[in-house]
Amino acid sequence: GSSNAARLTPPGGLAFSGLTNQVGVIDVDNNNLLKLIPLGNVAEDVVATPDNTRAYVAMAGPGFSGTDDPFAGIAVVDTIRLEVVNRIPLPRGIWRLAVDPSGKYLYAAGGGSYVYVSNIDPESRRFHQTDSPIEKPRERLLTDGLAVSPDGRRLFVSTYERLRLNGNVVVFNIDPEDPASAGRPMVNDINLTLHGGKWHPGEIVPVDSTRFLVTPVPHHTISQPFVFTFTATDEHSTDYQIDFFRTNLSSPEQTGAL
């Protein structure tokens, strides 16, 4: 079957890759497939906890699985036993996941206007329960970016106004040390514009506490897409300077400011 994004457990050793109705476990040292874990539903994304004890698998839902399994949500894999040990049900199929660096919260999104938040702290009485969802100002493509900053203060979500033509990166305050983060409020809604042209943001890659990268969703009229860089003045700022660089380094215009 087809394969989706593979995720390494941080210290190395194992990788988990979403496949059609199963998760592949790969020994990256020997490049061997150790096991196929059955799911009964399509796996679209996999993330591991910082302590490597669990992997969470985004389940696309019954409309994509070609099976009779009606489950939509997240499967929980024990990375020692290499088997599914729990499921977290959600109102719709999930395609993207992001875990905060403390390993206490898991953020999950599909299409629609919500990011779902699950407690994944084993010491919490709400372990594997779901909090109130975060409402976004607009829709997102199923595979659009979802990421948490390395310091755990910000959640970044790709959204769009016009598919492949115009969109925003939405920034939410999830800082556990900030009283103002109660309810995880939106703190910025950044339209992706370059030289008067508008772009639909796709993948989001945090670099550090003040910077992240965004790759635009490809459009058939553009032959040389860009990678956008977002830079805040400091780790507490919610305002970002947007620059870019071309993926074709032979171009005379390789970098610039928007």
PDB file of C-alpha atoms in Angstrom:
ATOM      1  CA  GLY A   1       0.000   0.000   0.000  1.00  0.00           C
ATOM      2  CA  SER A   2       0.917   3.651  -0.108  1.00  0.00           C
ATOM      3  CA  SER A   3       3.124   5.229   2.551  1.00  0.00           C
ATOM      4  CA  ASN A   4       2.713   8.501   4.391  1.00  0.00           C
ATOM      5  CA  ALA A   5       5.116  10.531   6.501  1.00  0.00           C
ATOM      6  CA  ALA A   6       7.641   8.538   8.541  1.00  0.00           C
ATOM      7  CA  ARG A   7       8.616   9.772  12.007  1.00  0.00           C
ATOM      8  CA  LEU A   8      11.779   8.855  13.868  1.00  0.00           C
ATOM      9  CA  THR A   9      11.728   8.495  17.618  1.00  0.00           C
ATOM     10  CA  PRO A  10      14.077  11.336  18.662  1.00  0.00           C
ATOM     11  CA  PRO A  11      17.148   9.407  19.957  1.00  0.00           C
ATOM     12  CA  GLY A  12      17.007   7.164  16.897  1.00  0.00           C
ATOM     13  CA  GLY A  13      16.435   3.455  16.484  1.00  0.00           C
ATOM     14  CA  LEU A  14      12.865   3.152  15.233  1.00  0.00           C
ATOM     15  CA  ALA A  15      10.752   4.933  12.661  1.00  0.00           C
ATOM     16  CA  PHE A  16       6.973   4.693  12.362  1.00  0.00           C
ATOM     17  CA  SER A  17       5.373   5.116   8.947  1.00  0.00           C
ATOM     18  CA  GLY A  18       1.664   5.360   8.221  1.00  0.00           C
ATOM     19  CA  LEU A  19       0.523   2.865   5.596  1.00  0.00           C
ATOM     20  CA  THR A  20      -2.849   1.781   4.264  1.00  0.00           C
ATOM     21  CA  ASN A  21      -4.663   0.407   7.334  1.00  0.00           C
ATOM     22  CA  GLN A  22      -1.442  -0.207   9.269  1.00  0.00           C
ATOM     23  CA  VAL A  23       1.720   1.320  10.708  1.00  0.00           C
ATOM     24  CA  GLY A  24       5.137   0.111   9.633  1.00  0.00           C
ATOM     25  CA  VAL A  25       7.867  -0.074  12.288  1.00  0.00           C
ATOM     26  CA  ILE A  26      11.350   0.294  10.796  1.00  0.00           C
ATOM     27  CA  ASP A  27      14.740  -0.357  12.410  1.00  0.00           C
ATOM     28  CA  VAL A  28      16.646   2.604  10.978  1.00  0.00           C
ATOM     29  CA  ASP A  29      20.048   1.228  12.039  1.00  0.00           C
ATOM     30  CA  ASN A  30      19.618  -1.873   9.872  1.00  0.00           C
ATOM     31  CA  ASN A  31      16.982  -0.507   7.474  1.00  0.00           C
ATOM     32  CA  ASN A  32      14.714  -3.459   8.273  1.00  0.00           C
ATOM     33  CA  LEU A  33      10.946  -3.592   8.565  1.00  0.00           C
ATOM     34  CA  LEU A  34      10.333  -4.997  12.056  1.00  0.00           C
ATOM     35  CA  LYS A  35       6.580  -5.165  12.145  1.00  0.00           C
ATOM     36  CA  LEU A  36       3.330  -4.080  10.549  1.00  0.00           C
ATOM     37  CA  ILE A  37       0.802  -2.987  13.188  1.00  0.00           C
ATOM     38  CA  PRO A  38      -2.803  -3.379  11.967  1.00  0.00           C
ATOM     39  CA  LEU A  39      -5.129  -0.421  12.444  1.00  0.00           C
ATOM     40  CA  GLY A  40      -8.288  -1.169  10.483  1.00  0.00           C
ATOM     41  CA  ASN A  41      -8.214   2.378   9.112  1.00  0.00           C
ATOM     42  CA  VAL A  42      -5.925   4.614   7.059  1.00  0.00           C
ATOM     43  CA  ALA A  43      -2.923   6.086   8.918  1.00  0.00           C
ATOM     44  CA  GLU A  44      -2.077   9.583   7.688  1.00  0.00           C
ATOM     45  CA  ASP A  45       0.513  10.907  10.173  1.00  0.00           C
ATOM     46  CA  VAL A  46       2.551   9.570  13.094  1.00  0.00           C
ATOM     47  CA  VAL A  47       4.234  11.428  15.983  1.00  0.00           C
ATOM     48  CA  ALA A  48       6.197  10.071  18.941  1.00  0.00           C
ATOM     49  CA  THR A  49       6.198  11.412  22.493  1.00  0.00           C
ATOM     50  CA  PRO A  50       9.439  13.060  23.667  1.00  0.00           C
ATOM     51  CA  ASP A  51      10.129  10.090  25.966  1.00  0.00           C
ATOM     52  CA  ASN A  52       9.554   7.633  23.090  1.00  0.00           C
ATOM     53  CA  THR A  53       7.073   5.505  25.033  1.00  0.00           C
ATOM     54  CA  ARG A  54       4.132   6.075  22.698  1.00  0.00           C
ATOM     55  CA  ALA A  55       3.424   6.895  19.086  1.00  0.00           C
ATOM     56  CA  TYR A  56       0.173   8.581  18.040  1.00  0.00           C
ATOM     57  CA  VAL A  57      -1.330   7.799  14.645  1.00  0.00           C
ATOM     58  CA  ALA A  58      -3.735  10.070  12.756  1.00  0.00           C
ATOM     59  CA  MET A  59      -6.666   8.052  11.429  1.00  0.00           C
ATOM     60  CA  ALA A  60      -8.360   9.377   8.297  1.00  0.00           C
ATOM     61  CA  GLY A  61     -11.778   7.917   9.061  1.00  0.00           C
ATOM     62  CA  PRO A  62     -14.146   5.476   7.329  1.00  0.00           C
ATOM     63  CA  GLY A  63     -14.510   7.534   4.148  1.00  0.00           C
ATOM     64  CA  PHE A  64     -10.869   6.852   3.262  1.00  0.00           C
ATOM     65  CA  SER A  65     -10.218   3.376   4.633  1.00  0.00           C
ATOM     66  CA  GLY A  66     -12.104   1.115   2.286  1.00  0.00           C
ATOM     67  CA  THR A  67     -13.056  -0.915   5.392  1.00  0.00           C
ATOM     68  CA  ASP A  68     -16.072  -1.157   7.673  1.00  0.00           C
ATOM     69  CA  ASP A  69     -14.213   0.380  10.623  1.00  0.00           C
ATOM     70  CA  PRO A  70     -16.152   3.575  11.504  1.00  0.00           C
ATOM     71  CA  PHE A  71     -13.451   4.949  13.815  1.00  0.00           C
ATOM     72  CA  ALA A  72     -12.155   8.509  13.312  1.00  0.00           C
ATOM     73  CA  GLY A  73      -9.497   9.965  15.573  1.00  0.00           C
ATOM     74  CA  ILE A  74      -6.112   8.850  16.903  1.00  0.00           C
ATOM     75  CA  ALA A  75      -4.628   5.421  17.596  1.00  0.00           C
ATOM     76  CA  VAL A  76      -2.115   5.026  20.438  1.00  0.00           C
ATOM     77  CA  VAL A  77       0.837   2.674  19.851  1.00  0.00           C
ATOM     78  CA  ASP A  78       3.014   1.369  22.687  1.00  0.00           C
ATOM     79  CA  THR A  79       6.539   1.669  21.262  1.00  0.00           C
ATOM     80  CA  ILE A  80       7.896  -1.120  23.487  1.00  0.00           C
ATOM     81  CA  ARG A  81       5.173  -3.691  22.851  1.00  0.00           C
ATOM     82  CA  LEU A  82       4.664  -2.419  19.274  1.00  0.00           C
ATOM     83  CA  GLU A  83       0.897  -2.694  19.379  1.00  0.00           C
ATOM     84  CA  VAL A  84      -2.149  -0.443  19.545  1.00  0.00           C
ATOM     85  CA  VAL A  85      -3.114   0.040  23.203  1.00  0.00           C
ATOM     86  CA  ASN A  86      -5.780   2.734  22.986  1.00  0.00           C
ATOM     87  CA  ARG A  87      -7.851   4.922  20.680  1.00  0.00           C
ATOM     88  CA  ILE A  88      -8.843   8.562  21.112  1.00  0.00           C
ATOM     89  CA  PRO A  89     -12.141   9.177  19.272  1.00  0.00           C
ATOM     90  CA  LEU A  90     -12.686  12.539  17.576  1.00  0.00           C
ATOM     91  CA  PRO A  91     -15.621  14.016  15.616  1.00  0.00           C
ATOM     92  CA  ARG A  92     -13.872  13.657  12.262  1.00  0.00           C
ATOM     93  CA  GLY A  93     -10.952  11.994  10.517  1.00  0.00           C
ATOM     94  CA  ILE A  94      -7.471  13.281  11.402  1.00  0.00           C
ATOM     95  CA  TRP A  95      -4.633  13.922   8.948  1.00  0.00           C
ATOM     96  CA  ARG A  96      -2.022  15.956  10.832  1.00  0.00           C
ATOM     97  CA  LEU A  97      -0.582  15.732  14.344  1.00  0.00           C
ATOM     98  CA  ALA A  98       1.800  17.815  16.467  1.00  0.00           C
ATOM     99  CA  VAL A  99       3.006  17.142  20.002  1.00  0.00           C
ATOM    100  CA  ASP A 100       4.249  19.810  22.391  1.00  0.00           C
ATOM    101  CA  PRO A 101       7.874  19.440  23.628  1.00  0.00           C
ATOM    102  CA  SER A 102       6.762  18.735  27.202  1.00  0.00           C
ATOM    103  CA  GLY A 103       4.830  15.691  26.011  1.00  0.00           C
ATOM    104  CA  LYS A 104       1.635  16.838  27.726  1.00  0.00           C
ATOM    105  CA  TYR A 105      -0.606  17.786  24.789  1.00  0.00           C
ATOM    106  CA  LEU A 106      -1.281  16.431  21.324  1.00  0.00           C
ATOM    107  CA  TYR A 107      -2.772  18.664  18.625  1.00  0.00           C
ATOM    108  CA  ALA A 108      -4.748  17.055  15.802  1.00  0.00           C
ATOM    109  CA  ALA A 109      -6.410  18.414  12.664  1.00  0.00           C
ATOM    110  CA  GLY A 110      -8.138  17.265   9.522  1.00  0.00           C
ATOM    111  CA  GLY A 111     -10.199  19.603   7.367  1.00  0.00           C
ATOM    112  CA  GLY A 112     -12.813  21.874   8.855  1.00  0.00           C
ATOM    113  CA  SER A 113     -12.465  24.687  11.363  1.00  0.00           C
ATOM    114  CA  TYR A 114     -11.077  22.986  14.480  1.00  0.00           C
ATOM    115  CA  VAL A 115      -7.810  21.748  15.954  1.00  0.00           C
ATOM    116  CA  TYR A 116      -8.457  19.057  18.560  1.00  0.00           C
ATOM    117  CA  VAL A 117      -6.405  18.960  21.772  1.00  0.00           C
ATOM    118  CA  SER A 118      -5.790  15.728  23.700  1.00  0.00           C
ATOM    119  CA  ASN A 119      -4.098  15.340  27.068  1.00  0.00           C
ATOM    120  CA  ILE A 120      -1.225  12.830  26.687  1.00  0.00           C
ATOM    121  CA  ASP A 121       0.383  13.309  30.111  1.00  0.00           C
ATOM    122  CA  PRO A 122       0.370   9.877  31.845  1.00  0.00           C
ATOM    123  CA  GLU A 123       0.505  11.635  35.234  1.00  0.00           C
ATOM    124  CA  SER A 124      -2.707  13.550  34.556  1.00  0.00           C
ATOM    125  CA  ARG A 125      -6.171  12.377  35.579  1.00  0.00           C
ATOM    126  CA  ARG A 126      -7.290  13.491  32.109  1.00  0.00           C
ATOM    127  CA  PHE A 127      -4.804  11.229  30.333  1.00  0.00           C
ATOM    128  CA  HIS A 128      -6.049  10.534  26.783  1.00  0.00           C
ATOM    129  CA  GLN A 129      -9.086  12.757  27.230  1.00  0.00           C
ATOM    130  CA  THR A 130      -9.864  15.598  24.826  1.00  0.00           C
ATOM    131  CA  ASP A 131     -10.050  19.277  25.794  1.00  0.00           C
ATOM    132  CA  SER A 132     -12.203  21.915  24.131  1.00  0.00           C
ATOM    133  CA  PRO A 133     -11.104  22.278  20.484  1.00  0.00           C
ATOM    134  CA  ILE A 134      -9.337  25.338  19.107  1.00  0.00           C
ATOM    135  CA  GLU A 135     -11.483  27.129  16.534  1.00  0.00           C
ATOM    136  CA  LYS A 136      -9.713  28.454  13.448  1.00  0.00           C
ATOM    137  CA  PRO A 137     -10.955  31.433  11.401  1.00  0.00           C
ATOM    138  CA  ARG A 138     -11.162  29.389   8.175  1.00  0.00           C
ATOM    139  CA  GLU A 139     -10.856  25.954   6.585  1.00  0.00           C
ATOM    140  CA  ARG A 140      -7.634  24.025   6.015  1.00  0.00           C
ATOM    141  CA  LEU A 141      -6.599  21.484   3.407  1.00  0.00           C
ATOM    142  CA  LEU A 142      -6.400  18.000   4.939  1.00  0.00           C
ATOM    143  CA  THR A 143      -2.618  17.861   4.524  1.00  0.00           C
ATOM    144  CA  ASP A 144      -1.864  21.506   5.442  1.00  0.00           C
ATOM    145  CA  GLY A 145       0.778  22.221   8.058  1.00  0.00           C
ATOM    146  CA  LEU A 146       0.349  21.932  11.814  1.00  0.00           C
ATOM    147  CA  ALA A 147       3.296  22.521  14.156  1.00  0.00           C
ATOM    148  CA  VAL A 148       4.309  23.524  17.696  1.00  0.00           C
ATOM    149  CA  SER A 149       7.294  25.799  18.304  1.00  0.00           C
ATOM    150  CA  PRO A 150      10.294  24.088  19.968  1.00  0.00           C
ATOM    151  CA  ASP A 151       9.718  26.099  23.172  1.00  0.00           C
ATOM    152  CA  GLY A 152       6.060  25.029  23.360  1.00  0.00           C
ATOM    153  CA  ARG A 153       4.716  28.602  23.307  1.00  0.00           C
ATOM    154  CA  ARG A 154       3.064  28.750  19.879  1.00  0.00           C
ATOM    155  CA  LEU A 155       0.875  26.567  17.695  1.00  0.00           C
ATOM    156  CA  PHE A 156       1.040  27.242  13.944  1.00  0.00           C
ATOM    157  CA  VAL A 157      -1.792  26.195  11.610  1.00  0.00           C
ATOM    158  CA  SER A 158      -2.023  26.543   7.814  1.00  0.00           C
ATOM    159  CA  THR A 159      -5.409  27.689   6.486  1.00  0.00           C
ATOM    160  CA  TYR A 160      -6.722  28.942   3.161  1.00  0.00           C
ATOM    161  CA  GLU A 161      -9.175  31.475   1.710  1.00  0.00           C
ATOM    162  CA  ARG A 162      -8.934  30.118  -1.858  1.00  0.00           C
ATOM    163  CA  LEU A 163      -7.536  26.630  -2.384  1.00  0.00           C
ATOM    164  CA  ARG A 164      -3.922  26.791  -3.681  1.00  0.00           C
ATOM    165  CA  LEU A 165      -4.270  30.529  -4.269  1.00  0.00           C
ATOM    166  CA  ASN A 166      -4.592  32.440  -0.998  1.00  0.00           C
ATOM    167  CA  GLY A 167      -4.141  31.538   2.656  1.00  0.00           C
ATOM    168  CA  ASN A 168      -2.904  32.399   6.119  1.00  0.00           C
ATOM    169  CA  VAL A 169      -0.722  30.991   8.863  1.00  0.00           C
ATOM    170  CA  VAL A 170      -2.689  31.257  12.110  1.00  0.00           C
ATOM    171  CA  VAL A 171      -0.712  31.531  15.359  1.00  0.00           C
ATOM    172  CA  PHE A 172      -2.172  30.469  18.720  1.00  0.00           C
ATOM    173  CA  ASN A 173      -0.835  31.107  22.207  1.00  0.00           C
ATOM    174  CA  ILE A 174      -0.319  27.751  23.983  1.00  0.00           C
ATOM    175  CA  ASP A 175       2.395  28.962  26.400  1.00  0.00           C
ATOM    176  CA  PRO A 176       1.954  26.938  29.624  1.00  0.00           C
ATOM    177  CA  GLU A 177       3.641  29.739  31.624  1.00  0.00           C
ATOM    178  CA  ASP A 178       1.394  32.520  30.284  1.00  0.00           C
ATOM    179  CA  PRO A 179      -1.945  33.093  32.060  1.00  0.00           C
ATOM    180  CA  ALA A 180      -3.207  34.721  28.864  1.00  0.00           C
ATOM    181  CA  SER A 181      -2.967  31.357  27.062  1.00  0.00           C
ATOM    182  CA  ALA A 182      -6.103  30.036  28.792  1.00  0.00           C
ATOM    183  CA  GLY A 183      -8.368  28.838  25.995  1.00  0.00           C
ATOM    184  CA  ARG A 184      -5.392  28.876  23.591  1.00  0.00           C
ATOM    185  CA  PRO A 185      -6.303  32.194  21.910  1.00  0.00           C
ATOM    186  CA  MET A 186      -5.330  33.242  18.394  1.00  0.00           C
ATOM    187  CA  VAL A 187      -2.549  35.866  18.523  1.00  0.00           C
ATOM    188  CA  ASN A 188      -1.853  36.392  14.813  1.00  0.00           C
ATOM    189  CA  ASP A 189      -3.402  35.616  11.424  1.00  0.00           C
ATOM    190  CA  ILE A 190      -0.718  36.110   8.764  1.00  0.00           C
ATOM    191  CA  ASN A 191      -1.662  36.310   5.093  1.00  0.00           C
ATOM    192  CA  LEU A 192       1.008  34.761   2.849  1.00  0.00           C
ATOM    193  CA  THR A 193       1.725  37.389   0.190  1.00  0.00           C
ATOM    194  CA  LEU A 194       4.767  37.758  -2.080  1.00  0.00           C
ATOM    195  CA  HIS A 195       5.254  40.715  -4.451  1.00  0.00           C
ATOM    196  CA  GLY A 196       1.503  41.274  -4.581  1.00  0.00           C
ATOM    197  CA  GLY A 197       0.785  37.579  -5.173  1.00  0.00           C
ATOM    198  CA  LYS A 198      -1.045  35.487  -2.601  1.00  0.00           C
ATOM    199  CA  TRP A 199      -0.080  31.965  -1.577  1.00  0.00           C
ATOM    200  CA  HIS A 200      -1.676  29.018   0.192  1.00  0.00           C
ATOM    201  CA  PRO A 201       0.658  27.946   3.058  1.00  0.00           C
ATOM    202  CA  GLY A 202       1.382  24.226   3.241  1.00  0.00           C
ATOM    203  CA  GLU A 203       3.987  22.546   5.426  1.00  0.00           C
ATOM    204  CA  ILE A 204       5.243  24.412   8.527  1.00  0.00           C
ATOM    205  CA  VAL A 205       8.701  23.668   9.967  1.00  0.00           C
ATOM    206  CA  PRO A 206       9.685  25.402  13.237  1.00  0.00           C
ATOM    207  CA  VAL A 207      13.384  26.261  13.457  1.00  0.00           C
ATOM    208  CA  ASP A 208      13.619  27.695  16.977  1.00  0.00           C
ATOM    209  CA  SER A 209      11.589  29.847  19.384  1.00  0.00           C
ATOM    210  CA  THR A 210      11.542  32.838  16.989  1.00  0.00           C
ATOM    211  CA  ARG A 211      11.629  31.338  13.472  1.00  0.00           C
ATOM    212  CA  PHE A 212       9.650  28.952  11.309  1.00  0.00           C
ATOM    213  CA  LEU A 213       9.590  28.012   7.622  1.00  0.00           C
ATOM    214  CA  VAL A 214       6.555  27.583   5.363  1.00  0.00           C
ATOM    215  CA  THR A 215       6.386  25.857   1.988  1.00  0.00           C
ATOM    216  CA  PRO A 216       3.499  27.036  -0.230  1.00  0.00           C
ATOM    217  CA  VAL A 217       1.009  24.563  -1.652  1.00  0.00           C
ATOM    218  CA  PRO A 218       2.046  24.083  -5.321  1.00  0.00           C
ATOM    219  CA  HIS A 219       0.077  25.862  -8.004  1.00  0.00           C
ATOM    220  CA  HIS A 220       0.201  24.939 -11.702  1.00  0.00           C
ATOM    221  CA  THR A 221       0.923  28.533 -12.814  1.00  0.00           C
ATOM    222  CA  ILE A 222       4.128  28.840 -10.745  1.00  0.00           C
ATOM    223  CA  SER A 223       7.274  27.049 -11.915  1.00  0.00           C
ATOM    224  CA  GLN A 224       9.632  28.222  -9.134  1.00  0.00           C
ATOM    225  CA  PRO A 225       7.975  28.169  -5.716  1.00  0.00           C
ATOM    226  CA  PHE A 226       9.502  29.710  -2.637  1.00  0.00           C
ATOM    227  CA  VAL A 227      10.166  28.763   0.948  1.00  0.00           C
ATOM    228  CA  PHE A 228       9.025  31.490   3.311  1.00  0.00           C
ATOM    229  CA  THR A 229      10.833  32.376   6.534  1.00  0.00           C
ATOM    230  CA  PHE A 230       8.935  33.920   9.447  1.00  0.00           C
ATOM    231  CA  THR A 231      11.043  35.649  12.106  1.00  0.00           C
ATOM    232  CA  ALA A 232       9.848  37.236  15.357  1.00  0.00           C
ATOM    233  CA  THR A 233      11.867  39.888  17.174  1.00  0.00           C
ATOM    234  CA  ASP A 234      11.982  37.736  20.332  1.00  0.00           C
ATOM    235  CA  GLU A 235      10.394  34.596  21.777  1.00  0.00           C
ATOM    236  CA  HIS A 236       7.488  36.544  23.286  1.00  0.00           C
ATOM    237  CA  SER A 237       6.574  38.496  20.135  1.00  0.00           C
ATOM    238  CA  THR A 238       3.545  37.649  18.014  1.00  0.00           C
ATOM    239  CA  ASP A 239       4.641  39.819  15.068  1.00  0.00           C
ATOM    240  CA  TYR A 240       6.711  38.223  12.315  1.00  0.00           C
ATOM    241  CA  GLN A 241       8.929  39.560   9.532  1.00  0.00           C
ATOM    242  CA  ILE A 242       8.394  37.467   6.395  1.00  0.00           C
ATOM    243  CA  ASP A 243      11.271  36.780   3.996  1.00  0.00           C
ATOM    244  CA  PHE A 244      11.748  34.109   1.342  1.00  0.00           C
ATOM    245  CA  PHE A 245      14.234  32.117  -0.669  1.00  0.00           C
ATOM    246  CA  ARG A 246      13.753  30.331  -3.952  1.00  0.00           C
ATOM    247  CA  THR A 247      14.138  26.565  -4.125  1.00  0.00           C
ATOM    248  CA  ASN A 248      15.992  27.042  -7.437  1.00  0.00           C
ATOM    249  CA  LEU A 249      19.342  28.400  -6.277  1.00  0.00           C
ATOM    250  CA  SER A 250      20.414  29.194  -9.842  1.00  0.00           C
ATOM    251  CA  SER A 251      17.862  32.013  -9.899  1.00  0.00           C
ATOM    252  CA  PRO A 252      19.382  35.530  -9.685  1.00  0.00           C
ATOM    253  CA  GLU A 253      16.724  36.451  -7.085  1.00  0.00           C
ATOM    254  CA  GLN A 254      17.393  33.914  -4.369  1.00  0.00           C
ATOM    255  CA  THR A 255      16.306  35.778  -1.256  1.00  0.00           C
ATOM    256  CA  GLY A 256      14.347  38.860  -0.400  1.00  0.00           C
ATOM    257  CA  ALA A 257      11.871  40.576   1.854  1.00  0.00           C
ATOM    258  CA  LEU A 258       8.146  40.707   1.308  1.00  0.00           C
TER     259      LEU A 258
END
